[in-house]
Coordinates of C-alpha atoms in Angstrom, one line a residue:
Chain O
K1 CA 0.0 0.0 0.0
Q2 CA 1.4 3.4 -1.0
E3 CA 2.1 5.8 1.8
V4 CA 3.2 9.4 1.4
T5 CA 4.8 11.4 4.1
Q6 CA 5.5 15.1 4.2
I7 CA 8.0 16.8 6.5
P8 CA 7.8 19.2 8.2
A9 CA 4.1 19.4 9.0
A10 CA 4.4 23.1 9.6
L11 CA 7.0 25.7 8.7
S12 CA 7.2 29.4 9.5
V13 CA 9.8 31.6 7.8
P14 CA 10.5 35.3 7.3
E15 CA 9.8 36.9 4.0
G16 CA 12.5 36.5 1.4
E17 CA 13.9 33.2 2.7
N18 CA 14.5 30.2 0.4
L19 CA 12.9 27.0 1.7
V20 CA 12.5 23.3 0.9
L21 CA 9.5 21.1 1.5
N22 CA 10.0 17.3 1.6
C23 CA 7.8 14.4 0.4
S24 CA 8.6 10.7 0.6
F25 CA 6.7 7.7 -0.7
T26 CA 7.0 4.0 -0.1
D27 CA 6.3 2.5 -3.5
S28 CA 8.5 3.8 -6.3
A29 CA 6.2 2.3 -9.0
I30 CA 4.5 5.6 -9.8
Y31 CA 3.4 7.3 -13.0
N32 CA 4.0 10.8 -11.8
L33 CA 4.2 13.1 -8.8
Q34 CA 2.2 16.4 -8.5
W35 CA 2.7 19.2 -6.0
F36 CA -0.4 21.2 -5.0
R37 CA -1.2 24.3 -3.0
Q38 CA -4.4 24.6 -0.9
D39 CA -5.6 27.8 0.6
P40 CA -8.0 27.6 3.6
G41 CA -11.5 26.5 2.5
K42 CA -10.4 26.1 -1.1
G43 CA -9.7 23.3 -3.5
L44 CA -6.2 22.3 -4.7
T45 CA -4.2 24.3 -7.2
S46 CA -1.7 22.3 -9.2
L47 CA 1.8 23.8 -9.0
L48 CA 4.1 21.3 -10.7
L49 CA 3.8 17.8 -12.3
I50 CA 6.9 15.6 -12.6
Q51 CA 6.6 12.4 -14.7
S52 CA 8.3 9.3 -13.4
S53 CA 11.0 9.6 -16.1
Q54 CA 11.8 13.2 -15.2
R55 CA 14.2 14.5 -12.5
E56 CA 12.8 18.0 -12.0
Q57 CA 10.4 20.7 -13.1
T58 CA 10.5 24.4 -12.7
S59 CA 7.9 27.2 -12.7
G60 CA 8.8 30.7 -11.7
R61 CA 10.2 30.6 -8.1
L62 CA 9.3 26.9 -7.7
N63 CA 11.5 24.0 -8.4
A64 CA 10.4 20.4 -7.8
S65 CA 12.7 17.4 -7.9
L66 CA 12.0 13.7 -8.0
D67 CA 14.2 10.8 -7.1
K68 CA 12.1 7.8 -7.7
S69 CA 14.6 5.2 -6.6
S70 CA 14.8 6.7 -3.1
G71 CA 11.1 7.6 -3.0
R72 CA 11.7 11.3 -2.5
S73 CA 10.6 14.6 -3.9
T74 CA 11.4 18.2 -2.8
L75 CA 9.7 21.4 -3.5
Y76 CA 12.0 24.4 -3.4
I77 CA 10.5 27.9 -3.1
A78 CA 12.9 30.8 -3.7
A79 CA 12.5 34.2 -2.2
S80 CA 9.3 33.4 -0.3
Q81 CA 6.5 35.9 -0.1
P82 CA 3.6 36.3 2.4
G83 CA 1.3 35.2 -0.5
D84 CA 3.0 31.8 -0.5
S85 CA 1.4 31.1 2.8
A86 CA -0.8 28.0 2.3
T87 CA -0.7 24.2 2.7
Y88 CA 1.4 22.4 0.2
L89 CA 0.5 18.8 -0.7
C90 CA 2.3 16.2 -2.8
A91 CA 0.5 13.4 -4.5
V92 CA 1.8 10.3 -6.3
H93 CA -0.3 8.9 -9.1
R94 CA -0.6 5.4 -10.4
A95 CA -3.3 3.5 -12.2
G96 CA -6.0 6.2 -12.0
K97 CA -5.5 6.9 -8.3
S98 CA -3.6 9.6 -6.4
T99 CA -2.2 9.1 -2.9
F100 CA -1.7 12.3 -1.0
G101 CA 0.6 13.3 1.9
D102 CA -0.9 15.2 4.9
G103 CA 0.7 18.4 3.7
T104 CA 3.1 21.1 5.0
T105 CA 1.5 24.3 6.2
L106 CA 3.7 27.2 5.3
T107 CA 3.5 30.6 6.9
V108 CA 5.6 33.4 5.5
K109 CA 5.9 36.4 7.8
P110 CA 6.2 39.9 6.4
Chain C
K1 CA -11.5 28.1 -20.1
A2 CA -13.7 27.4 -17.1
G3 CA -12.2 25.3 -14.3
V4 CA -13.7 22.3 -12.5
T5 CA -17.1 23.3 -11.1
Q6 CA -18.6 21.6 -8.1
T7 CA -22.1 22.2 -6.8
P8 CA -23.3 22.9 -4.2
R9 CA -20.4 24.6 -2.4
Y10 CA -22.0 23.9 1.0
L11 CA -24.5 21.4 2.2
I12 CA -26.0 20.6 5.6
K13 CA -27.7 17.2 6.2
T14 CA -28.8 15.1 9.1
R15 CA -27.9 11.5 9.9
G16 CA -29.7 8.9 7.8
Q17 CA -30.3 11.2 4.8
Q18 CA -28.7 10.9 1.4
V19 CA -26.9 13.4 -0.7
T20 CA -25.8 13.9 -4.3
L21 CA -22.9 16.1 -5.2
S22 CA -22.1 17.2 -8.7
C23 CA -18.9 17.9 -10.6
S24 CA -18.5 19.4 -14.1
P25 CA -15.0 18.8 -15.4
I26 CA -12.9 21.2 -17.6
S27 CA -14.3 21.2 -21.1
G28 CA -12.7 18.3 -23.0
H29 CA -11.6 16.4 -19.9
R30 CA -12.9 12.8 -19.8
S31 CA -11.5 11.6 -16.5
V32 CA -13.0 12.5 -13.2
S33 CA -11.9 11.5 -9.7
W34 CA -13.4 12.1 -6.3
Y35 CA -11.6 12.6 -3.0
Q36 CA -12.7 13.0 0.6
Q37 CA -10.7 15.4 2.8
T38 CA -11.0 15.4 6.6
P39 CA -8.7 16.8 9.3
G40 CA -8.1 13.3 10.7
Q41 CA -7.6 11.3 7.5
G42 CA -6.4 13.9 5.1
L43 CA -7.2 13.4 1.4
Q44 CA -8.5 10.0 0.5
F45 CA -9.3 8.6 -2.9
L46 CA -13.0 7.6 -3.5
F47 CA -13.2 6.6 -7.1
E48 CA -12.3 7.5 -10.7
Y49 CA -14.4 7.6 -13.8
F50 CA -13.4 7.6 -17.4
S51 CA -15.8 7.4 -20.4
E52 CA -18.8 6.7 -18.1
T53 CA -17.0 3.7 -16.5
Q54 CA -15.7 3.4 -13.0
R55 CA -12.0 2.5 -13.4
N56 CA -10.7 2.6 -9.9
K57 CA -12.2 2.6 -6.4
G58 CA -10.9 3.5 -3.0
N59 CA -11.6 1.8 0.4
F60 CA -15.0 3.3 1.2
P61 CA -18.2 1.5 2.1
G62 CA -20.9 0.8 -0.5
R63 CA -22.8 3.8 0.8
F64 CA -20.5 5.9 -1.4
S65 CA -21.3 5.6 -5.1
G66 CA -20.9 7.6 -8.2
R67 CA -21.6 7.8 -11.9
Q68 CA -20.4 9.7 -15.0
F69 CA -22.6 10.9 -17.8
S70 CA -21.8 11.0 -21.5
N71 CA -20.8 14.7 -21.3
S72 CA -18.2 13.7 -18.6
R73 CA -20.1 15.4 -15.8
S74 CA -20.0 13.3 -12.7
E75 CA -22.2 12.8 -9.6
M76 CA -21.3 11.3 -6.3
N77 CA -24.0 9.9 -3.9
V78 CA -23.7 9.1 -0.3
S79 CA -26.6 7.2 1.3
T80 CA -27.5 6.8 5.0
L81 CA -25.3 9.7 6.1
E82 CA -23.2 9.3 9.2
L83 CA -21.5 12.0 11.3
G84 CA -18.2 10.9 10.1
D85 CA -19.1 11.7 6.5
S86 CA -18.7 15.4 7.3
A87 CA -15.9 16.5 5.0
L88 CA -14.7 18.5 2.1
Y89 CA -15.4 16.5 -1.1
L90 CA -13.1 17.3 -4.0
C91 CA -13.5 16.5 -7.6
A92 CA -10.6 16.5 -10.0
S93 CA -10.6 16.2 -13.8
S94 CA -7.9 15.4 -16.3
L95 CA -7.8 15.2 -20.1
D96 CA -7.7 11.4 -20.0
N97 CA -6.4 8.6 -17.8
R98 CA -2.9 8.6 -19.2
S99 CA 0.1 9.1 -16.9
N100 CA 1.3 12.5 -18.3
Q101 CA -1.9 14.4 -17.5
P102 CA -2.1 16.6 -14.5
Q103 CA -5.2 16.6 -12.3
H104 CA -7.2 19.9 -11.9
F105 CA -9.3 20.3 -8.8
G106 CA -12.5 22.1 -8.1
D107 CA -13.1 24.1 -4.9
G108 CA -15.0 21.3 -3.4
T109 CA -18.4 20.7 -1.6
R110 CA -18.3 21.1 2.1
L111 CA -20.7 18.6 3.6
S112 CA -21.8 18.9 7.3
I113 CA -23.8 16.2 9.0
L114 CA -25.8 17.2 12.0

């Protein structure tokens, strides 16, 4: 059974700091890994999708990496801003089903 | 292009009742998945539909069911509601069920059981 763990559960940083969020999964037989952002009371916004054959994806200040053999992914956020405050979730996808971690709640203080 | 639309946004029901939630995927998307999000269990997969057929199912009791119509819109039904069914129900759509397609989520339906 696939299990996804995200560390840390919560993170508070001052504005402008670079940070890394971690995601690990137990079964490396995945099709892809997707990072999402969730604001309170809202649905999920897709940030980055990494296919199983890829090592990383970048979008603006975000960079996600994937090491399938070790079952790990990281989301790097550069020059954090208060607007980045949200819960960040990673999900691994296989055979029509996504398994989510519990998320990292990020607070960026002005 | 309109995103994934879920209706209603909020719903209050009592124990024993049944409820139907609706999801309209992004135009052209044929795969729809449903998830339940609770503070204690996080996000859990309910089921996935593609071309009107249920392709995958999570570990939920038979009280949870769904269907997909020919226009790819999907409905989820929960019968004999229990207090523990209170949750945010999220729907996601993707172009098809191939691996390289990202999932796009709606804002969810928040269901409260009294």
